[in-house]
CSV table of C-alpha atoms in Angstrom, one decimal:
chain,number,residue,atom,x,y,z
A,1,UNK,CA,19.5,-73.1,14.9
A,2,UNK,CA,16.8,-76.1,16.6
A,3,UNK,CA,17.8,-79.0,18.8
A,4,UNK,CA,16.2,-80.5,15.5
A,5,UNK,CA,18.3,-79.5,12.8
A,6,UNK,CA,20.8,-81.6,15.3
A,7,UNK,CA,23.6,-84.0,14.0
A,8,UNK,CA,26.7,-85.1,16.1
A,9,UNK,CA,29.0,-87.1,14.4
A,10,UNK,CA,29.4,-91.1,17.1
A,11,UNK,CA,32.9,-90.9,16.6
A,12,UNK,CA,33.5,-88.0,18.8
A,13,UNK,CA,30.3,-88.4,21.3
A,14,UNK,CA,31.6,-92.2,22.0
A,15,UNK,CA,35.2,-90.5,22.2
A,16,UNK,CA,34.2,-89.1,24.9
A,17,UNK,CA,32.5,-91.7,26.9
A,18,UNK,CA,34.7,-94.2,26.2
A,19,UNK,CA,36.5,-95.7,28.7
A,20,UNK,CA,33.9,-93.3,31.8
A,21,UNK,CA,31.5,-95.3,33.9
A,22,UNK,CA,31.9,-92.0,36.7
A,23,UNK,CA,33.6,-88.4,36.8
A,24,UNK,CA,36.0,-87.4,39.3
A,25,UNK,CA,33.9,-84.7,42.0
A,26,UNK,CA,33.8,-81.3,41.6
A,27,UNK,CA,36.3,-79.6,43.7
A,28,UNK,CA,35.7,-75.7,45.1
A,29,UNK,CA,36.9,-72.9,42.7
A,30,UNK,CA,38.7,-70.0,45.2
A,31,UNK,CA,36.5,-67.4,44.2
A,32,UNK,CA,33.5,-67.4,46.0
A,33,UNK,CA,30.4,-68.4,44.1
A,34,UNK,CA,28.9,-64.3,45.3
A,35,UNK,CA,31.2,-62.9,42.8
A,36,UNK,CA,31.7,-65.2,40.0
A,37,UNK,CA,28.5,-64.3,36.8
A,38,UNK,CA,26.3,-67.9,36.3
A,39,UNK,CA,28.7,-69.9,34.1
A,40,UNK,CA,26.4,-71.0,31.1
A,41,UNK,CA,27.5,-73.3,28.5
A,42,UNK,CA,26.0,-74.0,24.6
A,43,UNK,CA,26.5,-73.4,21.7
A,44,UNK,CA,27.5,-70.4,18.6
A,45,UNK,CA,26.8,-66.7,20.3
A,46,UNK,CA,24.2,-67.2,22.4
A,47,UNK,CA,22.6,-64.9,20.9
A,48,UNK,CA,19.3,-66.9,20.7
A,49,UNK,CA,19.1,-66.2,25.2
A,50,UNK,CA,20.5,-62.4,25.2
A,51,UNK,CA,17.2,-60.9,26.3
A,52,UNK,CA,17.0,-64.7,28.5
A,53,UNK,CA,20.4,-63.4,30.0
A,54,UNK,CA,19.5,-59.6,29.7
A,55,UNK,CA,16.0,-59.6,31.7
A,56,UNK,CA,17.4,-61.9,34.2
A,57,UNK,CA,20.1,-59.6,35.2
A,58,UNK,CA,17.9,-56.9,35.7
A,59,UNK,CA,15.7,-59.4,37.5
A,60,UNK,CA,18.6,-61.0,40.0
A,61,UNK,CA,21.3,-57.9,39.7
A,62,UNK,CA,23.2,-61.1,38.8
A,63,UNK,CA,25.3,-61.3,34.9
A,64,UNK,CA,25.4,-64.9,33.0
A,65,UNK,CA,28.5,-65.0,31.1
A,66,UNK,CA,28.0,-67.7,28.1
A,67,UNK,CA,30.6,-69.9,25.9
A,68,UNK,CA,29.4,-71.3,23.3
A,69,UNK,CA,31.3,-74.6,21.0
A,70,UNK,CA,30.6,-75.5,17.7
A,71,UNK,CA,27.7,-76.7,17.7
A,72,UNK,CA,27.9,-80.4,16.3
A,73,UNK,CA,30.7,-79.9,19.4
A,74,UNK,CA,28.5,-79.0,22.2
A,75,UNK,CA,27.4,-83.3,23.4
A,76,UNK,CA,31.3,-84.5,23.2
A,77,UNK,CA,32.7,-81.2,24.8
A,78,UNK,CA,30.4,-81.0,27.7
A,79,UNK,CA,31.8,-84.7,29.1
A,80,UNK,CA,35.4,-83.4,28.6
A,81,UNK,CA,34.5,-80.8,30.9
A,82,UNK,CA,33.1,-82.4,33.1
A,83,UNK,CA,35.7,-85.1,32.7
A,84,UNK,CA,38.6,-83.0,34.2
A,85,UNK,CA,37.8,-82.3,37.9
A,86,UNK,CA,36.0,-78.6,37.8
A,87,UNK,CA,34.0,-77.9,34.4
A,88,UNK,CA,33.3,-74.2,35.2
A,89,UNK,CA,30.1,-74.6,34.1
A,90,UNK,CA,26.4,-73.7,36.1
A,91,UNK,CA,23.5,-74.6,33.8
A,92,UNK,CA,24.4,-76.0,30.4
A,93,UNK,CA,22.0,-77.4,27.4
A,94,UNK,CA,20.5,-80.7,27.4
A,95,UNK,CA,19.4,-82.5,24.5
A,96,UNK,CA,17.2,-84.4,25.8
A,97,UNK,CA,17.0,-87.7,24.7
A,98,UNK,CA,21.3,-87.1,26.4
A,99,UNK,CA,18.9,-87.4,29.5
A,100,UNK,CA,20.4,-91.1,30.2
A,101,UNK,CA,24.1,-90.7,29.2
A,102,UNK,CA,24.3,-87.5,31.7
A,103,UNK,CA,22.5,-88.9,34.2
A,104,UNK,CA,24.9,-92.4,34.5
A,105,UNK,CA,28.1,-90.1,34.6
A,106,UNK,CA,26.3,-87.9,37.3
A,107,UNK,CA,26.6,-83.9,35.7
A,108,UNK,CA,23.4,-83.0,36.6
A,109,UNK,CA,21.7,-82.2,39.7
A,110,UNK,CA,18.5,-83.2,40.2
A,111,UNK,CA,15.8,-81.1,40.9
A,112,UNK,CA,13.1,-82.9,42.0
A,113,UNK,CA,12.9,-81.5,45.3
A,114,UNK,CA,13.2,-78.0,43.7
A,115,UNK,CA,10.6,-77.7,40.6
A,116,UNK,CA,8.7,-81.3,39.9
A,117,UNK,CA,5.7,-80.4,41.8
A,118,UNK,CA,6.1,-77.2,41.0
A,119,UNK,CA,6.0,-77.4,37.1
A,120,UNK,CA,3.1,-79.5,37.5
A,121,UNK,CA,0.1,-77.3,35.1
A,122,UNK,CA,2.8,-74.9,34.6
A,123,UNK,CA,4.4,-77.3,31.9
A,124,UNK,CA,3.5,-78.6,29.0
A,125,UNK,CA,3.5,-83.1,31.2
A,126,UNK,CA,5.0,-84.4,28.3
A,127,UNK,CA,7.9,-82.0,28.7
A,128,UNK,CA,7.5,-82.6,32.3
A,129,UNK,CA,7.5,-86.2,31.4
A,130,UNK,CA,10.7,-85.9,29.3
A,131,UNK,CA,12.5,-83.8,31.9
A,132,UNK,CA,12.5,-87.2,33.9
A,133,UNK,CA,14.2,-89.9,34.2
A,134,UNK,CA,14.1,-93.3,36.8
A,135,UNK,CA,11.8,-91.1,38.8
A,136,UNK,CA,14.2,-87.6,39.1
A,137,UNK,CA,13.5,-84.5,37.7
A,138,UNK,CA,17.3,-83.8,35.7
A,139,UNK,CA,16.5,-80.7,33.4
A,140,UNK,CA,13.8,-77.5,33.2
A,141,UNK,CA,12.2,-78.1,29.9
A,142,UNK,CA,12.6,-74.4,28.2
A,143,UNK,CA,11.6,-75.3,24.2
A,144,UNK,CA,9.1,-76.6,22.3
A,145,UNK,CA,7.8,-77.5,18.7
A,146,UNK,CA,5.4,-80.5,16.8
A,147,UNK,CA,5.0,-80.1,13.0
A,148,UNK,CA,1.9,-78.9,11.1
A,149,UNK,CA,0.5,-79.5,7.8
A,150,UNK,CA,2.0,-76.5,5.5
A,151,UNK,CA,0.0,-76.3,1.7
A,152,UNK,CA,0.3,-74.1,-0.8
A,153,UNK,CA,-3.6,-72.3,-1.8
A,154,UNK,CA,-3.0,-71.3,-5.1
A,155,UNK,CA,-1.9,-75.1,-6.4
A,156,UNK,CA,-4.5,-76.3,-4.8
A,157,UNK,CA,-7.2,-74.0,-6.5
A,158,UNK,CA,-6.1,-74.6,-9.4
A,159,UNK,CA,-5.8,-78.1,-9.5
A,160,UNK,CA,-9.8,-77.6,-7.9
A,161,UNK,CA,-9.0,-79.4,-4.6
A,162,UNK,CA,-10.9,-78.7,-1.3
A,163,UNK,CA,-7.9,-76.5,1.3
A,164,UNK,CA,-7.9,-78.7,4.3
A,165,UNK,CA,-9.3,-78.0,7.8
A,166,UNK,CA,-8.0,-76.1,10.4
A,167,UNK,CA,-9.4,-78.0,13.2
A,168,UNK,CA,-7.4,-81.1,15.3
A,169,UNK,CA,-11.0,-82.8,14.5
A,170,UNK,CA,-10.3,-82.2,10.1
A,171,UNK,CA,-6.7,-84.7,10.2
A,172,UNK,CA,-5.9,-85.5,7.0
A,173,UNK,CA,-4.9,-89.7,7.0
A,174,UNK,CA,-1.9,-90.1,5.4
A,175,UNK,CA,-3.5,-92.1,2.4
A,176,UNK,CA,-6.2,-89.8,2.0
A,177,UNK,CA,-3.4,-86.5,2.2
A,178,UNK,CA,-1.3,-88.8,-0.8
A,179,UNK,CA,-4.2,-88.7,-2.8
A,180,UNK,CA,-4.6,-85.0,-2.4
A,181,UNK,CA,-0.9,-85.0,-2.8
A,182,UNK,CA,-1.5,-86.6,-7.2
A,183,UNK,CA,-4.1,-84.9,-7.8
A,184,UNK,CA,-3.1,-81.4,-7.6
A,185,UNK,CA,0.5,-82.9,-8.6
A,186,UNK,CA,-1.4,-83.3,-12.2
A,187,UNK,CA,-2.6,-80.0,-11.9
A,188,UNK,CA,0.8,-78.6,-12.6
A,189,UNK,CA,2.7,-79.1,-9.0
A,190,UNK,CA,5.6,-79.9,-9.8
A,191,UNK,CA,6.2,-81.6,-6.6
A,192,UNK,CA,3.0,-83.1,-4.4
A,193,UNK,CA,4.0,-83.7,-0.6
A,194,UNK,CA,7.6,-83.5,1.1
A,195,UNK,CA,8.2,-83.7,4.7
A,196,UNK,CA,11.1,-81.3,6.4
A,197,UNK,CA,13.6,-83.6,7.5
A,198,UNK,CA,13.6,-86.4,5.4
A,199,UNK,CA,14.5,-89.7,7.1
A,200,UNK,CA,15.0,-87.9,10.5
A,201,UNK,CA,14.2,-89.9,13.5
A,202,UNK,CA,12.5,-87.0,15.4
A,203,UNK,CA,10.3,-86.9,11.8
A,204,UNK,CA,9.1,-90.1,11.0
A,205,UNK,CA,9.3,-91.9,14.7
A,206,UNK,CA,5.2,-90.0,14.4
A,207,UNK,CA,5.5,-93.2,11.1
A,208,UNK,CA,4.9,-96.6,12.7
A,209,UNK,CA,3.6,-94.7,16.4
A,210,UNK,CA,0.5,-93.9,14.7
A,211,UNK,CA,0.1,-97.4,14.0
A,212,UNK,CA,0.8,-98.6,16.7
A,213,UNK,CA,4.3,-99.7,16.6
A,214,UNK,CA,6.4,-97.7,19.5
A,215,UNK,CA,9.5,-95.8,19.2
A,216,UNK,CA,11.1,-98.5,17.5
A,217,UNK,CA,12.6,-99.6,21.7
A,218,UNK,CA,10.9,-101.4,24.2
A,219,UNK,CA,11.6,-102.7,27.8
A,220,UNK,CA,12.0,-101.1,30.9
A,221,UNK,CA,15.0,-99.9,29.9
A,222,UNK,CA,14.3,-99.4,26.7
A,223,UNK,CA,17.2,-101.4,25.5
A,224,UNK,CA,15.4,-104.2,23.8
A,225,UNK,CA,15.3,-102.9,20.0
A,226,UNK,CA,11.9,-103.1,18.0
A,227,UNK,CA,12.1,-101.9,14.8
A,228,UNK,CA,10.3,-105.0,13.1
A,229,UNK,CA,7.2,-105.2,13.9
A,230,UNK,CA,3.9,-104.9,11.8
A,231,UNK,CA,3.8,-101.3,12.8
A,232,UNK,CA,7.1,-99.9,11.5
A,233,UNK,CA,6.9,-103.2,9.0
A,234,UNK,CA,4.0,-100.9,7.4
A,235,UNK,CA,5.6,-97.6,7.2
A,236,UNK,CA,7.8,-98.2,5.7
A,237,UNK,CA,6.5,-99.5,2.7
A,238,UNK,CA,4.2,-96.5,2.9
A,239,UNK,CA,7.1,-94.1,3.6
A,240,UNK,CA,9.1,-96.0,0.4
A,241,UNK,CA,5.6,-95.9,-1.6
A,242,UNK,CA,5.1,-92.1,-1.7
A,243,UNK,CA,8.9,-91.4,-3.2
A,244,UNK,CA,8.2,-95.1,-5.8
A,245,UNK,CA,4.3,-93.0,-7.2
A,246,UNK,CA,7.2,-89.1,-6.8
A,247,UNK,CA,4.7,-87.6,-5.4
A,248,UNK,CA,7.2,-87.2,-2.9
A,249,UNK,CA,11.0,-86.1,-4.6
A,250,UNK,CA,13.9,-87.9,-3.8
A,251,UNK,CA,15.6,-85.1,-3.7
A,252,UNK,CA,17.1,-82.0,-2.1
A,253,UNK,CA,16.9,-84.0,1.3
A,254,UNK,CA,18.8,-81.1,3.6
A,255,UNK,CA,15.7,-78.9,5.5
A,256,UNK,CA,16.4,-75.3,4.0
A,257,UNK,CA,15.9,-77.0,0.4
A,258,UNK,CA,12.9,-78.0,1.6
A,259,UNK,CA,11.3,-75.7,2.6
A,260,UNK,CA,13.2,-73.5,0.0
A,261,UNK,CA,11.0,-75.5,-2.4
A,262,UNK,CA,7.5,-75.0,-0.4
A,263,UNK,CA,8.7,-70.8,-0.7
A,264,UNK,CA,9.5,-71.9,-4.3
A,265,UNK,CA,5.9,-72.4,-4.7
A,266,UNK,CA,7.2,-76.0,-6.4
A,267,UNK,CA,6.1,-77.8,-2.8
A,268,UNK,CA,1.7,-78.7,-2.8
A,269,UNK,CA,2.0,-80.0,1.0
A,270,UNK,CA,4.6,-79.5,3.0
A,271,UNK,CA,5.6,-81.4,6.7
A,272,UNK,CA,7.3,-78.8,8.3
A,273,UNK,CA,7.5,-76.9,12.1
A,274,UNK,CA,6.1,-73.8,12.8
A,275,UNK,CA,9.0,-71.6,13.4
A,276,UNK,CA,9.3,-72.0,9.0
A,277,UNK,CA,6.2,-69.5,9.3
A,278,UNK,CA,8.1,-66.5,9.7
A,279,UNK,CA,10.1,-66.7,6.5
A,280,UNK,CA,7.2,-67.7,4.7
A,281,UNK,CA,5.7,-64.6,5.9
A,282,UNK,CA,8.5,-62.4,4.3
A,283,UNK,CA,8.0,-64.9,0.7
A,284,UNK,CA,6.1,-61.9,-1.8
A,285,UNK,CA,3.5,-64.1,-3.4
A,286,UNK,CA,2.4,-67.1,-1.5
A,287,UNK,CA,-0.2,-67.1,-0.8
A,288,UNK,CA,0.0,-70.4,1.7
A,289,UNK,CA,-2.3,-72.2,5.6
A,290,UNK,CA,-1.4,-74.4,7.3
A,291,UNK,CA,-3.8,-78.1,8.8
A,292,UNK,CA,-2.7,-80.2,11.5
A,293,UNK,CA,-0.3,-83.2,11.0
A,294,UNK,CA,-1.4,-86.6,9.5
A,295,UNK,CA,-2.0,-89.9,11.1
A,296,UNK,CA,-2.4,-93.2,9.4
A,297,UNK,CA,-6.4,-94.9,9.2
A,298,UNK,CA,-7.0,-96.6,12.4
A,299,UNK,CA,-4.4,-94.7,14.2
A,300,UNK,CA,-3.8,-92.1,16.5
A,301,UNK,CA,-2.8,-89.0,16.1
A,302,UNK,CA,0.8,-88.2,17.1
A,303,UNK,CA,3.4,-85.6,16.7
A,304,UNK,CA,6.7,-85.6,16.9
A,305,UNK,CA,7.8,-82.7,20.0
A,306,UNK,CA,10.6,-81.3,22.6
A,307,UNK,CA,13.1,-78.7,21.9
A,308,UNK,CA,16.3,-77.9,24.1
A,309,UNK,CA,15.7,-78.5,27.9
A,310,UNK,CA,19.2,-76.1,30.9
A,311,UNK,CA,21.0,-78.7,33.4
A,312,UNK,CA,23.2,-77.6,36.5
A,313,UNK,CA,26.3,-79.3,36.6
A,314,UNK,CA,27.2,-81.5,38.9
A,315,UNK,CA,29.6,-79.7,41.5
A,316,UNK,CA,28.4,-76.0,40.0
A,317,UNK,CA,29.7,-73.1,42.5
A,318,UNK,CA,27.4,-71.4,41.7
A,319,UNK,CA,24.3,-74.0,41.6
A,320,UNK,CA,21.5,-71.4,44.2
A,321,UNK,CA,21.7,-68.9,41.7
A,322,UNK,CA,21.8,-71.2,38.6
A,323,UNK,CA,18.8,-73.1,40.4
A,324,UNK,CA,17.2,-69.2,40.4
A,325,UNK,CA,17.8,-69.1,36.5
A,326,UNK,CA,16.4,-72.5,36.2
A,327,UNK,CA,13.4,-71.3,38.2
A,328,UNK,CA,13.1,-67.8,35.6
A,329,UNK,CA,13.8,-69.4,32.8
A,330,UNK,CA,11.4,-72.3,32.5
A,331,UNK,CA,8.6,-71.8,35.0
A,332,UNK,CA,7.7,-68.2,35.1
A,333,UNK,CA,6.0,-66.5,32.8
A,334,UNK,CA,8.6,-63.1,31.5
A,335,UNK,CA,11.5,-65.7,32.1
A,336,UNK,CA,10.0,-68.5,30.0
A,337,UNK,CA,9.1,-65.7,26.5
A,338,UNK,CA,12.6,-64.5,26.8
A,339,UNK,CA,13.5,-68.5,27.2
A,340,UNK,CA,11.6,-69.0,24.0
A,341,UNK,CA,13.8,-66.5,21.2
A,342,UNK,CA,15.7,-69.6,20.7
A,343,UNK,CA,13.8,-71.8,20.1
A,344,UNK,CA,9.9,-70.1,19.7
A,345,UNK,CA,7.7,-71.9,21.1
A,346,UNK,CA,7.8,-72.9,24.5
A,347,UNK,CA,7.2,-75.8,27.8
A,348,UNK,CA,5.6,-73.0,28.9
A,349,UNK,CA,1.7,-73.2,28.8
A,350,UNK,CA,1.1,-69.9,29.4
A,351,UNK,CA,4.0,-68.3,27.2
A,352,UNK,CA,3.2,-71.2,24.5
A,353,UNK,CA,0.4,-69.6,24.9
A,354,UNK,CA,1.0,-65.9,24.9
A,355,UNK,CA,3.4,-66.1,21.6
A,356,UNK,CA,0.9,-68.5,19.1
A,357,UNK,CA,-1.9,-66.6,19.7
A,358,UNK,CA,0.2,-63.6,17.6
A,359,UNK,CA,1.0,-65.7,14.8
A,360,UNK,CA,-3.0,-65.2,13.2
A,361,UNK,CA,-2.0,-61.5,13.4
A,362,UNK,CA,0.7,-62.1,11.2
A,363,UNK,CA,-1.1,-63.6,8.2
A,364,UNK,CA,-4.4,-63.7,8.0
A,365,UNK,CA,-4.7,-67.2,6.5
A,366,UNK,CA,-3.3,-68.9,10.0
A,367,UNK,CA,-6.7,-68.2,11.5
A,368,UNK,CA,-7.4,-70.6,13.8
A,369,UNK,CA,-3.3,-71.8,14.2
A,370,UNK,CA,-2.9,-71.0,17.6
A,371,UNK,CA,-6.2,-72.9,18.4
A,372,UNK,CA,-3.7,-76.2,16.3
A,373,UNK,CA,-0.2,-75.7,17.9
A,374,UNK,CA,-1.9,-75.5,21.9
A,375,UNK,CA,-4.3,-79.0,21.0
A,376,UNK,CA,-1.1,-80.8,19.7
A,377,UNK,CA,1.5,-80.0,22.5
A,378,UNK,CA,-1.3,-80.9,24.2
A,379,UNK,CA,-2.5,-83.7,23.6
A,380,UNK,CA,-0.8,-85.7,20.7
A,381,UNK,CA,2.7,-84.5,21.5
A,382,UNK,CA,5.3,-87.7,21.3
A,383,UNK,CA,8.6,-87.9,23.0
A,384,UNK,CA,11.5,-88.9,21.3
A,385,UNK,CA,12.5,-92.4,23.4
A,386,UNK,CA,14.9,-92.5,26.9
A,387,UNK,CA,17.6,-94.7,26.7
A,388,UNK,CA,21.7,-94.9,26.8
A,389,UNK,CA,21.0,-97.0,23.3
A,390,UNK,CA,19.7,-93.3,21.6
A,391,UNK,CA,22.2,-92.6,19.4
A,392,UNK,CA,22.6,-95.3,18.0
A,393,UNK,CA,18.9,-95.7,17.5
A,394,UNK,CA,19.4,-92.4,15.6
A,395,UNK,CA,21.7,-93.2,13.6
A,396,UNK,CA,20.7,-96.6,12.7
A,397,UNK,CA,17.3,-95.9,12.0
A,398,UNK,CA,17.3,-92.7,10.0
A,399,UNK,CA,20.2,-94.2,8.0
A,400,UNK,CA,17.1,-97.2,7.2
A,401,UNK,CA,14.9,-94.8,6.0
A,402,UNK,CA,17.5,-93.2,3.5
A,403,UNK,CA,17.7,-96.2,2.0
A,404,UNK,CA,14.3,-96.8,1.3
A,405,UNK,CA,13.4,-93.8,0.5
A,406,UNK,CA,16.0,-95.1,-2.1
A,407,UNK,CA,14.0,-98.5,-3.4
A,408,UNK,CA,14.9,-100.6,-0.3
A,409,UNK,CA,12.5,-103.1,0.2
A,410,UNK,CA,11.9,-101.8,3.4
A,411,UNK,CA,11.0,-105.4,5.2
A,412,UNK,CA,14.4,-106.9,4.8
A,413,UNK,CA,15.6,-103.1,6.0
A,414,UNK,CA,13.7,-103.4,9.4
A,415,UNK,CA,14.9,-106.6,9.6
A,416,UNK,CA,18.4,-106.3,9.0
A,417,UNK,CA,18.8,-102.7,11.5
A,418,UNK,CA,16.3,-105.2,13.8
A,419,UNK,CA,19.9,-106.9,14.0
A,420,UNK,CA,22.3,-104.3,13.8
A,421,UNK,CA,20.5,-102.5,16.6
A,422,UNK,CA,21.1,-105.4,18.7
A,423,UNK,CA,23.9,-105.8,17.9
A,424,UNK,CA,25.2,-102.1,18.9
A,425,UNK,CA,22.9,-102.6,21.7
A,426,UNK,CA,24.8,-105.7,23.6
A,427,UNK,CA,28.1,-103.2,23.8
A,428,UNK,CA,26.0,-100.3,26.3
A,429,UNK,CA,27.4,-100.6,29.5
A,430,UNK,CA,24.1,-101.1,31.0
C-alpha cells in the first residue's frame, strides 16, 4: 500500500506518545546476533518486499524475518515496541514525516557517517534532504512518488480539445486546464477534472506552494502555523471554485473510486500517481495519455513526492547486518530494484530510470513519460514538512480542504485553521 493512502487515527498515535519524553535504553538480547535473522518490522504480510528479502539472503547468506501489523497500527505499534525496552526490531518502515518524532524519542540510529556522503549522486537530492533532520541522516530513502496529469484521449477528441504535450515545457496552468476540462464536459464528459487523493495534504500541498504560500508551517522548528497567507487563500479559493462550478465532483472522494471514474471513461482529466498506470493499461478500450502536473500562472511548478524509508532501530541486535541491508536496499542497483516493488518508483536515481524506461514499452501512448517523471523527481519534487506538528497539520489541513470542497469560504476556513493549529502546536513539547 502506498504511504499516501495511509490514514492514522490521531488519538491512537498520540496515546502512544503520551507521557513519553525519553525511551529506555535497549539491553542486549541473549542470543548472539550472528545466529539471528534480520528482524524487519512493517505492515501487512510484507509481500511487497519478498523479492528484496530473498535477494538479500542470496547475496548475504542471512535471512530476513518479517513481522507486520495492520497498516493503520504501524506508527503507534513502533512507538509502543520501543517503550517496552527490547523492541526485537532491527529495521523498520519509516514514514519520513515522523522522523522528527522518532528522533526525539531516540529510536532511530544515526546513519550520517555510514551513508550521507555515499548517498550523494545515488539518491535523488530531495530524498536525501528528506531523510535528514537536525543535520543527521536518520533513514534510508527507498520509495518515491510523483503525480501526473492523465487524460482521456477519446473524450478530448470528441470535444475538439487538443491533447496536452508530455514535455515539461508544455505544462498547463491550472486555469488553462480547468478551461479545457469545461470544454470536454460540454462535449460529453460526465466530469471534467478530479484529484486522485481528494482533500489530502500530500496531494494539495503543492497548490499554495506553487503560489509561494509555503507548506503551512514556518520557523526554524516548523512549529509556527502559516496557512492564512495570500498563497493559501488564493489556492483555497481556486480549490473551492472547481467544485462550485461543477467541473470537479464533490463525490466520490476515495482514491480507488476516483481512479475507477477515470477507468470507466467518466472523467476527462485526472491528476494521479504513476502506480495507476498498470491498472489503466488493463482496461480494454481506455485510450489515455499523460502530461505534466499543472501549476499556477506566475507561480512555480511543484509536484508531490516521497514515500517509504527504512530505518535502523536504536540498539538493534543485528546493527551491522541492518546497515548492510540498508546499503543493499537503498544504494545497490540490484537491491534497490527489488525494493521498488512496493512503491513502483525508487529513491535511487539509476533504479528509477530503469523502471521508468519500461513504461513506453507497455503503452505507446506513454512515449516520453519516463523522461517527464525523471524531470519532476529531479526538479519539481516537494517534501512534506519535517515538523513535530505534522500529525496535527495533516489532520486539520485535510479537514479544512474538505470544508472548502463542500462550500465553505476559503478565507474564513483558513483563518480558523490558523487559530486551530496555533492552539494545537502550543501543546507540543519542543
